[in-house]
Amino acid sequence: MNIVRGTNINEMLSKELIDALTRMSLEGILYLGYPIISIDDEANSCDAMLLSEKYGIIIFDYNNRNFSKGIDIENAHDKLYLALKSKLTKHVELTKKEGRERLLDVPIIIILFSPSKPKDLDDFPVDFATKENLEEKILSLEKNLDKKYLIPLKAAIDSVKTFKPRKKRSSVTKECSKGGILKIIEKEIANLDRWQQKAALETPDAPQRIRGLAGSGKTVVLARKAAHLHGQHPDWNIAVTYNTRSLCQQIKELVRRFYYDQCEDEPNWEKIKIIPAWGGRSEGIYSQVANYYNIQPVTFSEAKSLYGHNNALKGICDELLKKITSIGEKEPIYDVLLIDEAQDLPVSFFKIVYEIVNDPKRIIWAYDELQNLGEYQMAPPDQLFGVNESGLPKVVLSDLPDTPRQDVILPICYRGTKYALTVAHALGFGIYRNKGLVQLFDDKGLWEDIGYATISGNFDSAGKEIRLKRKDDCSPNFFDKCKVSESAMRCITFKDKEEQYDWLLKDIKYNLENEEIEEDDILIILTDPLTVYDESRTVVKKLLEHNLKSHIVGITNDRDIIFIEKSIAISSIYRAKGNEAPLVYVLNSQSCFDGVELIKKRNILFTAITRSRAWVNILGYNEFDNDMDELYKEVQKVIDKKFIFEFIVPTKEEAAKLRIIHKDRPHDSKERIRKGIDYKKFLDGLDEDEKDLVGYGRNYNE
């Protein structure tokens, strides 16, 4: 039985309910403090709900209103039943037709679950159970749910039925065309998997980190979580922030749709804000905090002249942090703050956020290390938020039994095929690069967390070969069903730029004319930030010569909008990040092969490839020293190796030259280190993977 913990939970009765249901070995999903159902124009959360193939829906009411009369309980249950029935009947997949009517074909049972029975309950048709007789009560129900309803029912309860594809694709006539395949994929993708579900609905009374692959649904999870918390706590001040401006409308629309589905109302945008991390002199987290402390916010152009383009945000956040620290504590601004694209924000931003969020510091940050296109490396929580006066970390992530997780990993990538994702990782890490690795996860556990299995070797054997492969269950099966194979990912090298453009135009025209692809399904990404201004205009001109309309994101259209109907989007990687398109063309990929800031370049390539929902074309030409030929060889090596990674585990000396992406050690390891007094005994008791923390431990004992 999968248990999903919402908010406002009666811990004692919930524990008794879990124990009773566990003894029955029931299969299904038990929601606690969820879902939210609108009754008499008020949002009410269920105390508990079991979704079971055997019994359908069972709602458990704890009688938190303390009704002493049976008539009051009966009336409350009637309202709850009718509200849920009304909500579910809107979904035609959950109904059956009888005559001219469509009736809900899903059984709903409500059980009063309480330690004691109200005196006159026998006079009213109310099902009642205690922990002692719950099994007997449920077994007497003899209800069965038709298997065909299980998936749409879960989607309806998770409030993702309104998360429909942005296109109906009514003009599609061929199932096997790219348009036909997209129609199937987009319908399949509108469901939360069990990891996304728990991440979206479970919020601890503490900070929470969400790590996930590109395309694993981090933005959707944050929007779903924000809508859920706003519904449960309409008086809370909540903000969702992000780095890429074009994410604004996407996040706001997701929050609106999720909130309406659960509360049948528009969010109160005064209490839940969707604002960028910066904002300049307009509203953003940085500018809002600056104004709150009566400090003049700095614009991007001003910050760029002061600190340079790459360090602009870091510079102003460092400066702001110093100023607000010297001013002293003020009343926090937010009760919850959710951060998307956290990998692109400097440490000082997180320390500022810590100051403006109420205790117990419900700060939720989501990121993917390989989408880091800036100068920052994602730091562990003790560095992000700093230490207190005693020298102990302000934020420690703990995953305790029977509580919402503070450290969540989303392992399944729904955007793009497993072939494209594997190639993206291979290029990002430099797995088959002729000069060796560029960066690396140093821990087998983190590779497993993101969906890779070790075939042979291990990370403890420096100088020896290790082999890794993506696990089948960490990729959705709808790509295989639609026969979207490894051919959906192409890498092509050209002799020069003109030949690259000629091929691009022919391929776009073919897809528009023969594959039922539409203009706003296409995203052209320019990888080189130094040439993007001139290159984008060249692409626009060449498309126009073939009567193809296009726009340059953030230059010839609103910077907050990436896709426009009947127009092909052309974007730098910075504006494309956080978005996706069915068909992606990555131009001038050779610029990411080698040279200075190689980690950043490889991360650009990784991010560009993972913008694709289905098909991706990695294009480039030999500008310097056959760079594109060498990049092509890297891609081909992945294919030749059957999408298996084979590389030599670096020695300590070699690893020192790489960017190592660490998996945080368990908190109890750090506690043992901090408390170590007899260093000889202490060192003797350490595992090998803990010894690198000794210096960290000494700092706390000095």
XYZ file of C-alpha atoms in Angstrom:
702
model
C 0.000 0.000 0.000
C 1.407 3.344 -1.081
C 0.875 6.079 1.526
C 0.729 9.741 0.475
C 0.720 12.323 3.272
C -0.982 15.642 2.690
C -1.302 18.312 5.355
C -3.544 18.853 8.409
C -3.213 15.211 9.441
C -4.517 13.737 12.699
C -1.367 11.730 13.426
C -2.850 9.463 16.110
C -5.902 8.292 14.163
C -3.902 8.108 10.935
C -1.397 5.769 12.584
C -4.229 3.558 13.877
C -5.791 3.527 10.403
C -2.480 2.629 8.717
C -1.852 -0.187 11.208
C -5.344 -1.623 10.662
C -5.115 -1.447 6.855
C -1.573 -2.860 6.834
C -2.784 -5.935 8.730
C -5.243 -6.502 5.864
C -2.415 -6.450 3.282
C -4.513 -4.160 1.097
C -3.137 -2.939 -2.211
C -3.829 0.597 -3.272
C -3.081 4.205 -2.375
C -3.916 5.687 1.016
C -4.113 9.482 0.978
C -3.893 11.260 4.344
C -5.210 14.826 4.635
C -6.155 14.686 0.974
C -7.864 15.264 -1.455
C -9.333 18.739 -1.072
C -13.027 18.805 -1.983
C -15.167 21.909 -2.311
C -18.275 21.667 -0.066
C -20.672 24.623 0.315
C -18.088 26.858 -1.423
C -15.459 25.923 1.149
C -12.334 23.830 0.555
C -12.307 20.770 2.820
C -9.630 18.088 2.975
C -10.550 14.455 3.522
C -9.072 12.993 6.703
C -8.092 9.901 4.712
C -9.025 8.216 1.449
C -8.204 4.732 0.194
C -8.146 4.130 -3.553
C -8.302 0.365 -4.059
C -8.952 -1.800 -7.087
C -10.903 -4.170 -4.848
C -13.088 -1.650 -3.025
C -13.041 1.510 -5.119
C -12.968 4.646 -2.965
C -13.252 4.498 0.816
C -13.245 7.827 2.653
C -12.384 7.712 6.346
C -13.905 10.526 8.395
C -12.301 11.158 11.804
C -15.196 13.407 12.890
C -12.826 16.298 13.539
C -15.877 18.537 13.974
C -16.793 16.467 17.060
C -20.428 16.015 16.079
C -22.228 14.308 18.962
C -25.424 13.613 17.028
C -25.866 10.995 14.364
C -27.955 13.340 12.212
C -25.060 15.814 11.989
C -22.632 13.059 10.953
C -25.093 11.721 8.362
C -25.556 15.192 6.866
C -21.794 15.771 6.763
C -21.246 12.416 5.011
C -24.032 13.133 2.521
C -22.402 16.450 1.583
C -18.992 14.815 1.268
C -20.403 12.013 -0.894
C -22.282 14.366 -3.214
C -19.293 16.713 -3.542
C -16.935 13.885 -4.493
C -19.516 12.306 -6.802
C -20.005 15.659 -8.543
C -16.244 16.053 -8.948
C -15.754 12.560 -10.415
C -18.852 12.568 -12.650
C -17.246 15.379 -14.674
C -14.815 12.790 -16.026
C -16.635 10.783 -18.671
C -14.093 7.943 -18.386
C -15.485 7.183 -14.898
C -19.135 6.939 -15.965
C -21.394 4.467 -17.697
C -24.449 5.196 -19.812
C -27.872 4.069 -18.661
C -30.533 5.162 -21.097
C -29.897 8.833 -21.780
C -28.063 9.388 -18.502
C -24.409 9.029 -17.610
C -23.904 7.726 -14.086
C -20.757 7.469 -11.979
C -19.570 3.862 -12.097
C -17.114 4.104 -9.200
C -18.155 2.919 -5.721
C -17.749 5.515 -2.942
C -17.972 4.444 0.696
C -17.626 6.740 3.735
C -16.651 5.243 7.086
C -16.604 7.119 10.374
C -13.282 6.008 11.897
C -13.111 6.927 15.550
C -12.057 5.500 18.931
C -15.618 5.739 20.233
C -19.088 5.612 18.738
C -21.561 8.539 19.038
C -24.575 7.520 21.133
C -27.398 7.633 18.580
C -25.428 6.552 15.496
C -27.415 3.282 15.121
C -30.490 5.304 14.180
C -28.776 6.679 11.072
C -27.320 4.999 7.944
C -23.682 5.758 8.824
C -20.883 3.193 8.522
C -18.727 3.188 11.652
C -15.495 1.398 12.552
C -12.747 1.403 15.137
C -9.226 0.063 14.672
C -10.408 -3.246 16.154
C -13.270 -3.928 13.714
C -12.155 -2.005 10.604
C -11.194 -5.167 8.719
C -14.604 -6.726 9.374
C -16.340 -3.556 8.218
C -14.333 -3.284 4.981
C -14.720 -6.987 4.145
C -18.472 -6.607 4.478
C -18.524 -3.933 1.781
C -17.996 -6.358 -1.134
C -17.466 -3.572 -3.624
C -15.320 -3.976 -6.727
C -13.816 -1.367 -9.015
C -13.650 -2.141 -12.734
C -9.935 -2.209 -13.632
C -10.463 0.162 -16.551
C -11.300 2.945 -14.077
C -8.155 2.683 -11.962
C -5.832 4.971 -13.980
C -8.393 7.723 -14.813
C -9.664 7.629 -11.215
C -6.168 8.142 -9.838
C -5.642 11.014 -12.276
C -8.929 12.617 -11.195
C -8.059 12.329 -7.502
C -4.544 13.657 -8.101
C -6.152 16.671 -9.818
C -4.260 16.129 -13.048
C -7.260 15.437 -15.298
C -7.343 19.144 -16.120
C -3.642 18.974 -16.976
C -4.524 18.303 -20.577
C -2.288 18.606 -23.628
C -2.090 22.215 -24.794
C -3.197 21.053 -28.249
C -6.145 18.938 -29.357
C -4.368 18.033 -32.629
C -7.761 17.628 -34.292
C -6.189 17.916 -37.749
C -4.135 14.731 -37.288
C -5.235 12.005 -39.710
C -2.372 9.468 -39.522
C -1.603 7.539 -36.329
C 1.935 6.773 -37.459
C 2.851 10.392 -38.294
C 4.829 12.467 -35.794
C 1.619 14.421 -35.084
C -0.289 11.190 -34.473
C 2.412 9.864 -32.165
C 2.459 13.171 -30.260
C -1.283 12.946 -29.721
C -0.792 9.624 -27.931
C 2.285 10.731 -25.969
C 0.688 13.952 -24.747
C -2.352 12.071 -23.509
C -0.224 9.473 -21.709
C 2.044 12.017 -20.029
C -0.781 13.812 -18.173
C -0.541 11.609 -15.060
C 1.621 11.806 -11.960
C 3.805 8.785 -11.218
C 4.174 7.637 -7.604
C 7.364 9.683 -7.080
C 5.820 12.842 -8.522
C 2.641 12.231 -6.558
C 4.410 12.023 -3.205
C 6.694 14.941 -4.048
C 3.712 17.114 -5.029
C 1.450 16.332 -2.089
C 3.879 15.707 0.766
C 5.359 18.816 2.367
C 7.254 18.469 5.643
C 7.212 21.195 8.280
C 10.806 21.853 7.268
C 12.855 22.581 4.118
C 12.579 20.093 1.256
C 14.864 19.372 -1.697
C 13.607 17.886 -4.970
C 16.192 16.595 -7.411
C 15.250 15.219 -10.782
C 16.332 14.594 -14.321
C 15.488 16.999 -17.097
C 11.892 16.170 -18.020
C 11.089 14.410 -14.731
C 8.332 16.904 -13.927
C 9.983 19.174 -11.358
C 8.104 22.272 -12.516
C 4.775 20.402 -12.593
C 5.435 19.008 -9.102
C 6.214 22.464 -7.691
C 3.100 23.981 -9.287
C 0.954 21.102 -7.989
C 2.445 21.488 -4.516
C 1.874 25.244 -4.511
C -1.783 24.819 -5.553
C -2.329 22.124 -2.922
C -0.810 24.212 -0.112
C -2.795 27.274 -1.202
C -5.984 25.210 -1.037
C -5.150 23.784 2.385
C -3.902 27.076 3.838
C -5.570 30.009 2.033
C -4.222 32.405 4.674
C -0.571 31.506 4.008
C 1.672 33.737 1.905
C 3.194 31.512 -0.782
C 5.621 32.291 -3.603
C 6.935 30.235 -6.517
C 10.136 31.614 -8.018
C 12.344 30.673 -10.967
C 15.301 31.928 -12.994
C 14.117 31.671 -16.629
C 11.582 34.409 -17.412
C 9.711 32.297 -19.982
C 8.647 29.922 -17.182
C 6.315 32.530 -15.681
C 3.195 31.850 -17.745
C 3.730 28.090 -17.665
C 3.925 27.966 -13.869
C 1.024 30.386 -13.368
C -1.222 28.411 -15.706
C -0.313 25.122 -14.007
C -1.077 26.549 -10.553
C -4.385 27.951 -11.807
C -5.498 24.673 -13.361
C -4.447 22.499 -10.419
C -6.078 24.838 -7.917
C -9.326 25.082 -9.879
C -9.524 21.303 -10.164
C -9.381 20.858 -6.397
C -11.213 23.997 -5.204
C -13.304 25.026 -8.246
C -12.166 28.613 -7.873
C -9.480 31.038 -9.030
C -6.394 31.229 -6.792
C -6.039 34.313 -4.639
C -3.071 35.842 -6.447
C -2.498 38.196 -3.517
C -1.658 35.174 -1.340
C 0.168 33.031 -3.918
C 2.686 34.850 -6.113
C 4.507 33.575 -9.207
C 7.564 35.836 -9.452
C 11.119 35.604 -10.839
C 14.179 35.285 -8.620
C 15.573 38.650 -9.707
C 12.932 41.084 -10.916
C 15.263 44.057 -11.338
C 13.178 47.001 -10.210
C 9.960 45.133 -11.016
C 8.652 42.450 -8.663
C 10.989 39.554 -7.986
C 12.286 37.888 -4.825
C 15.503 39.922 -4.884
C 13.793 43.276 -5.555
C 10.976 42.520 -3.124
C 13.432 41.838 -0.298
C 15.486 44.926 -1.179
C 12.397 47.158 -1.065
C 11.214 45.489 2.158
C 14.514 46.511 3.791
C 14.364 49.993 2.200
C 17.309 49.226 -0.082
C 17.359 50.382 -3.707
C 17.267 47.261 -5.952
C 19.847 46.977 -8.725
C 18.855 46.379 -12.363
C 20.529 43.781 -14.577
C 22.402 46.382 -16.643
C 23.718 48.009 -13.465
C 24.713 44.661 -11.959
C 26.412 43.581 -15.191
C 28.589 46.705 -15.184
C 29.474 46.150 -11.527
C 30.077 42.403 -11.448
C 30.176 41.201 -15.061
C 27.521 39.221 -16.936
C 28.216 35.824 -15.341
C 28.369 37.092 -11.752
C 25.642 39.745 -11.899
C 23.059 37.926 -9.772
C 25.657 36.625 -7.334
C 27.116 40.094 -6.921
C 23.851 41.820 -6.063
C 22.672 38.960 -3.815
C 25.991 38.974 -1.925
C 25.620 42.730 -1.497
C 21.974 42.505 -0.397
C 22.723 39.697 2.078
C 25.399 41.816 3.796
C 23.029 44.766 4.088
C 20.032 42.873 5.482
C 22.287 40.988 7.907
C 23.588 44.284 9.283
C 20.032 45.659 9.600
C 18.894 42.667 11.654
C 15.776 40.517 11.782
C 12.453 41.633 10.344
C 9.104 39.889 10.155
C 9.305 37.139 7.481
C 7.413 37.716 4.232
C 6.389 34.173 3.257
C 5.082 30.995 4.876
C 6.214 28.842 1.930
C 8.685 29.577 -0.848
C 9.185 27.186 -3.782
C 12.244 27.556 -6.037
C 12.494 26.084 -9.537
C 15.828 25.905 -11.415
C 17.704 26.192 -8.119
C 20.960 25.154 -9.809
C 21.135 28.569 -11.495
C 20.968 30.617 -8.297
C 23.877 31.637 -6.054
C 24.323 30.564 -2.424
C 23.619 34.090 -1.182
C 20.139 33.925 -2.763
C 19.272 30.914 -0.580
C 20.559 32.664 2.534
C 18.353 35.645 1.698
C 15.384 33.316 1.211
C 16.048 31.739 4.611
C 15.626 35.153 6.230
C 12.244 35.893 4.630
C 10.449 32.559 5.234
C 8.600 31.877 8.469
C 9.515 29.032 10.784
C 9.559 26.085 10.252
C 11.252 27.293 7.046
C 9.129 25.602 4.389
C 11.612 26.252 1.574
C 11.301 23.792 -1.335
C 14.001 23.904 -4.001
C 14.160 21.788 -7.164
C 17.055 21.323 -9.558
C 19.055 19.182 -11.958
C 22.834 19.565 -11.610
C 23.489 19.096 -15.344
C 21.185 21.973 -16.296
C 23.472 24.387 -14.497
C 24.381 27.001 -17.117
C 25.843 29.516 -14.698
C 28.917 29.826 -12.547
C 27.442 28.101 -9.509
C 27.810 24.534 -8.335
C 24.807 23.223 -6.426
C 25.904 23.252 -2.810
C 24.638 20.945 -0.037
C 22.090 22.392 2.425
C 24.636 23.276 5.123
C 26.418 25.538 2.626
C 23.276 26.889 0.959
C 21.724 28.124 4.187
C 24.747 28.448 6.445
C 25.209 27.634 10.131
C 23.692 29.006 13.338
C 25.443 30.658 16.274
C 26.480 27.247 17.604
C 28.145 26.375 14.310
C 25.529 23.762 13.397
C 23.804 23.739 9.999
C 20.580 25.720 9.849
C 19.120 23.151 7.463
C 19.544 19.388 7.753
C 17.611 17.024 5.482
C 16.296 13.925 7.266
C 14.079 11.196 5.860
C 12.382 9.587 8.840
C 9.829 6.744 8.702
C 6.153 7.722 8.468
C 6.901 11.365 7.657
C 7.082 13.350 4.398
C 10.524 13.067 2.837
C 12.811 16.075 2.949
C 15.037 14.779 0.148
C 13.109 13.668 -2.938
C 14.514 12.314 -6.194
C 12.400 11.996 -9.355
C 14.011 9.186 -11.388
C 11.724 8.943 -14.431
C 12.203 11.214 -17.437
C 9.007 11.811 -19.420
C 10.522 14.253 -21.866
C 12.295 12.543 -24.744
C 13.339 8.971 -25.279
C 15.716 7.043 -23.042
C 18.124 7.065 -26.009
C 18.244 10.857 -26.182
C 18.582 11.126 -22.408
C 21.451 8.631 -22.348
C 23.243 10.504 -25.130
C 22.647 13.794 -23.298
C 24.205 12.371 -20.123
C 27.106 10.873 -22.081
C 27.904 14.246 -23.663
C 27.312 16.132 -20.419
C 29.742 13.941 -18.473
C 32.106 13.420 -21.401
C 31.819 9.635 -21.054
C 33.329 8.940 -24.504
C 35.212 12.224 -24.936
C 38.650 11.629 -26.468
C 40.326 13.676 -23.709
C 38.462 11.992 -20.867
C 35.673 12.860 -18.439
C 34.517 16.425 -17.810
C 32.449 15.883 -14.653
C 31.070 12.902 -12.762
C 28.749 11.642 -10.058
C 31.141 10.121 -7.547
C 28.626 7.865 -5.850
C 26.923 4.731 -7.139
C 23.863 5.682 -5.110
C 23.332 8.917 -7.005
C 23.622 7.138 -10.372
C 20.968 4.701 -9.157
C 18.801 7.555 -7.887
C 18.630 9.089 -11.369
C 17.852 5.763 -13.021
C 21.116 3.982 -13.900
C 22.177 0.473 -12.852
C 25.723 -0.824 -12.502
C 26.381 -3.745 -14.835
C 29.946 -4.356 -13.689
C 32.683 -2.668 -11.674
C 32.270 -0.156 -8.839
C 33.230 3.398 -7.954
C 35.612 2.278 -5.205
C 37.983 0.707 -7.745
C 39.992 3.649 -9.087
C 41.696 2.890 -12.372
C 39.255 0.055 -13.175
C 36.425 0.004 -15.686
C 32.815 0.494 -14.651
C 29.763 -0.143 -16.845
C 26.366 1.519 -16.363
C 23.045 1.270 -18.159
C 19.729 3.107 -17.839
C 17.089 1.035 -16.051
C 14.044 0.163 -18.143
C 11.574 1.096 -15.399
C 12.974 4.628 -15.243
C 11.688 5.474 -18.703
C 7.998 5.598 -19.668
C 6.816 2.790 -21.938
C 4.671 4.978 -24.197
C 7.674 5.765 -26.405
C 8.105 2.049 -27.092
C 4.354 1.643 -27.661
C 4.476 4.420 -30.258
C 7.659 2.932 -31.773
C 9.685 6.083 -31.065
C 13.097 4.432 -31.172
C 16.720 5.512 -31.082
C 16.253 6.961 -34.584
C 14.345 9.819 -32.942
C 17.733 11.134 -31.839
C 20.031 12.152 -34.698
C 23.484 13.700 -34.735
C 24.577 15.085 -38.095
C 27.802 16.839 -39.066
C 28.085 19.219 -42.021
C 31.003 20.655 -43.949
C 29.984 24.259 -43.213
C 27.283 26.497 -41.773
C 25.398 26.886 -45.054
C 25.027 23.146 -45.503
C 23.700 22.947 -41.921
C 21.076 25.625 -42.713
C 20.049 23.936 -45.978
C 19.456 20.613 -44.195
C 17.549 22.356 -41.365
C 15.146 24.055 -43.783
C 14.492 20.881 -45.782
C 13.836 18.848 -42.634
C 11.479 21.443 -41.139
C 9.512 21.659 -44.394
C 9.286 17.869 -44.592
C 7.934 17.629 -41.035
C 5.378 20.385 -41.621
C 4.184 18.979 -44.941
C 4.317 15.218 -44.296
C 4.457 14.510 -40.544
C 1.489 16.600 -39.297
C 3.853 18.710 -37.203
C 2.834 22.328 -36.605
C 5.089 25.376 -36.461
C 4.777 25.814 -32.695
C 5.877 22.190 -32.186
C 9.353 23.226 -33.325
C 12.138 24.762 -31.239
C 15.477 25.795 -32.741
C 18.171 26.221 -30.063
C 21.364 28.164 -30.684
C 24.087 26.853 -28.401
C 26.727 29.579 -28.600
C 25.758 32.571 -26.386
C 28.367 34.776 -28.116
C 26.856 34.445 -31.600
C 23.172 33.908 -30.781
C 22.132 37.475 -31.711
C 23.482 37.336 -35.285
C 22.749 33.645 -35.834
C 19.096 33.963 -34.818
C 18.527 36.705 -37.383
C 20.150 34.588 -40.077
C 17.831 31.689 -39.250
C 14.760 33.977 -39.340
C 15.801 35.276 -42.763
C 16.340 31.795 -44.208
C 13.001 30.541 -42.856
C 11.263 33.577 -44.326
C 12.772 32.794 -47.748
C 10.741 29.560 -47.564
C 7.584 31.349 -46.353
C 8.023 30.026 -42.839
C 7.116 32.380 -40.000
C 9.366 32.426 -36.928
C 10.183 34.510 -33.863
C 13.259 35.030 -31.683
C 12.263 34.381 -28.087
C 12.663 37.472 -25.936
C 13.798 39.654 -28.842
C 11.027 39.816 -31.432
C 8.340 38.782 -28.948
C 7.568 38.970 -25.208
C 10.453 37.481 -23.211
C 7.967 35.595 -21.008
C 6.447 33.697 -23.959
C 8.356 31.035 -25.871
C 5.777 29.478 -28.237
C 3.451 31.342 -30.618
C 0.818 29.685 -32.796
C 1.864 29.259 -36.448
C 5.421 30.414 -35.680
C 8.710 28.536 -35.189
C 10.548 29.435 -31.975
C 14.247 30.327 -32.183
C 15.955 30.628 -28.832
C 19.204 30.819 -26.943
C 19.666 27.993 -24.456
C 19.039 30.416 -21.582
C 15.526 31.278 -22.732
C 14.750 27.718 -23.836
C 15.666 26.224 -20.461
C 12.669 25.090 -18.459
C 10.595 24.624 -21.624
C 10.124 21.764 -24.072
C 9.018 21.117 -27.641
C 8.144 17.958 -29.578
C 10.781 18.594 -32.230
C 14.090 20.249 -31.326
C 16.993 21.311 -33.549
C 20.244 22.029 -31.719
C 22.362 24.238 -34.010
C 26.127 24.808 -33.961
C 26.696 21.988 -31.491
C 30.418 22.030 -32.279
C 30.723 25.099 -30.035
C 30.103 22.808 -27.029
C 32.786 20.246 -27.839
C 35.917 21.754 -26.315
C 37.603 24.910 -25.041
C 37.369 27.105 -21.969
C 34.398 26.757 -19.577
C 33.952 23.214 -20.871
C 31.618 22.128 -18.063
C 29.305 25.003 -18.876
C 29.424 24.132 -22.593
C 28.664 20.472 -21.950
C 25.791 21.449 -19.670
C 24.435 23.666 -22.462
C 24.472 20.676 -24.817
C 22.810 18.440 -22.212
C 20.107 21.025 -21.538
C 19.455 21.627 -25.246
C 19.036 17.923 -26.027
C 16.676 17.434 -23.086
C 14.298 20.186 -24.294
C 12.907 17.631 -26.743
C 9.645 15.868 -25.940
C 10.247 13.270 -28.640
C 12.619 14.089 -31.519
C 15.958 15.868 -31.354
C 18.554 16.713 -33.991
C 22.097 17.579 -32.873
C 23.554 19.594 -35.745
C 26.921 21.243 -36.325
C 29.873 21.694 -38.648
C 33.662 21.579 -38.410
C 34.480 25.111 -37.390
C 37.750 24.355 -35.549
C 39.881 21.183 -35.611
C 37.072 18.837 -36.672
C 35.155 19.524 -33.436
C 31.815 18.363 -34.845
C 33.324 15.164 -36.203
C 34.702 14.430 -32.735
C 31.351 15.208 -31.101
C 29.640 12.929 -33.604
C 32.064 10.160 -32.629
C 31.040 10.542 -28.980
C 27.383 10.130 -29.897
C 28.120 7.204 -32.204
C 30.113 5.488 -29.448
C 27.044 5.564 -27.188
C 24.991 3.954 -29.954
C 27.694 1.374 -30.770
C 27.892 0.466 -27.069
C 24.117 -0.178 -27.044
C 23.612 2.871 -24.809
C 25.884 1.501 -22.098
C 28.398 3.751 -20.353
C 31.905 2.327 -20.080
C 34.660 4.382 -18.469
C 37.593 4.123 -16.115
C 36.900 5.223 -12.535
C 39.204 8.223 -11.979
C 41.927 8.162 -9.352
C 41.962 10.802 -6.605
C 44.430 12.842 -8.638
C 42.276 12.600 -11.763
C 39.077 13.307 -9.827
C 40.633 16.474 -8.414
C 40.648 17.882 -11.940
C 36.971 17.073 -12.535
C 33.801 18.666 -11.287
C 32.583 16.010 -8.889
C 28.864 15.994 -8.163
C 28.485 14.577 -4.684
C 25.672 12.699 -3.069
C 25.141 14.108 0.401
C 26.164 11.729 3.155
C 23.476 10.707 5.660
C 23.064 13.184 8.482
C 23.941 10.614 11.148
C 27.414 10.246 9.578
C 27.975 13.962 10.049
C 26.677 13.786 13.613
C 29.184 11.051 14.452
C 31.941 13.222 13.034
C 30.893 16.362 14.888
C 30.765 14.553 18.195
C 34.086 12.777 17.795
C 36.437 13.673 20.680
C 38.964 10.824 20.749
C 40.222 11.178 17.157
C 42.053 7.855 17.030
C 38.949 5.891 18.087
C 36.868 8.195 15.950
C 38.920 7.571 12.802
C 39.019 3.838 13.437
C 35.229 3.819 13.526
C 34.730 5.688 10.273
C 33.710 4.080 7.023
C 35.949 4.930 4.073
C 33.291 7.119 2.495
C 33.048 9.198 5.674
C 36.726 10.065 6.078
C 36.538 12.990 3.698
C 34.272 14.674 6.233
C 36.872 14.729 9.016
C 37.981 18.274 8.256
C 34.321 19.272 8.407
C 34.095 17.620 11.806
C 37.176 19.371 13.168
C 35.661 22.749 12.402
C 32.823 22.000 14.757
C 35.091 20.883 17.585
C 37.605 23.722 17.481
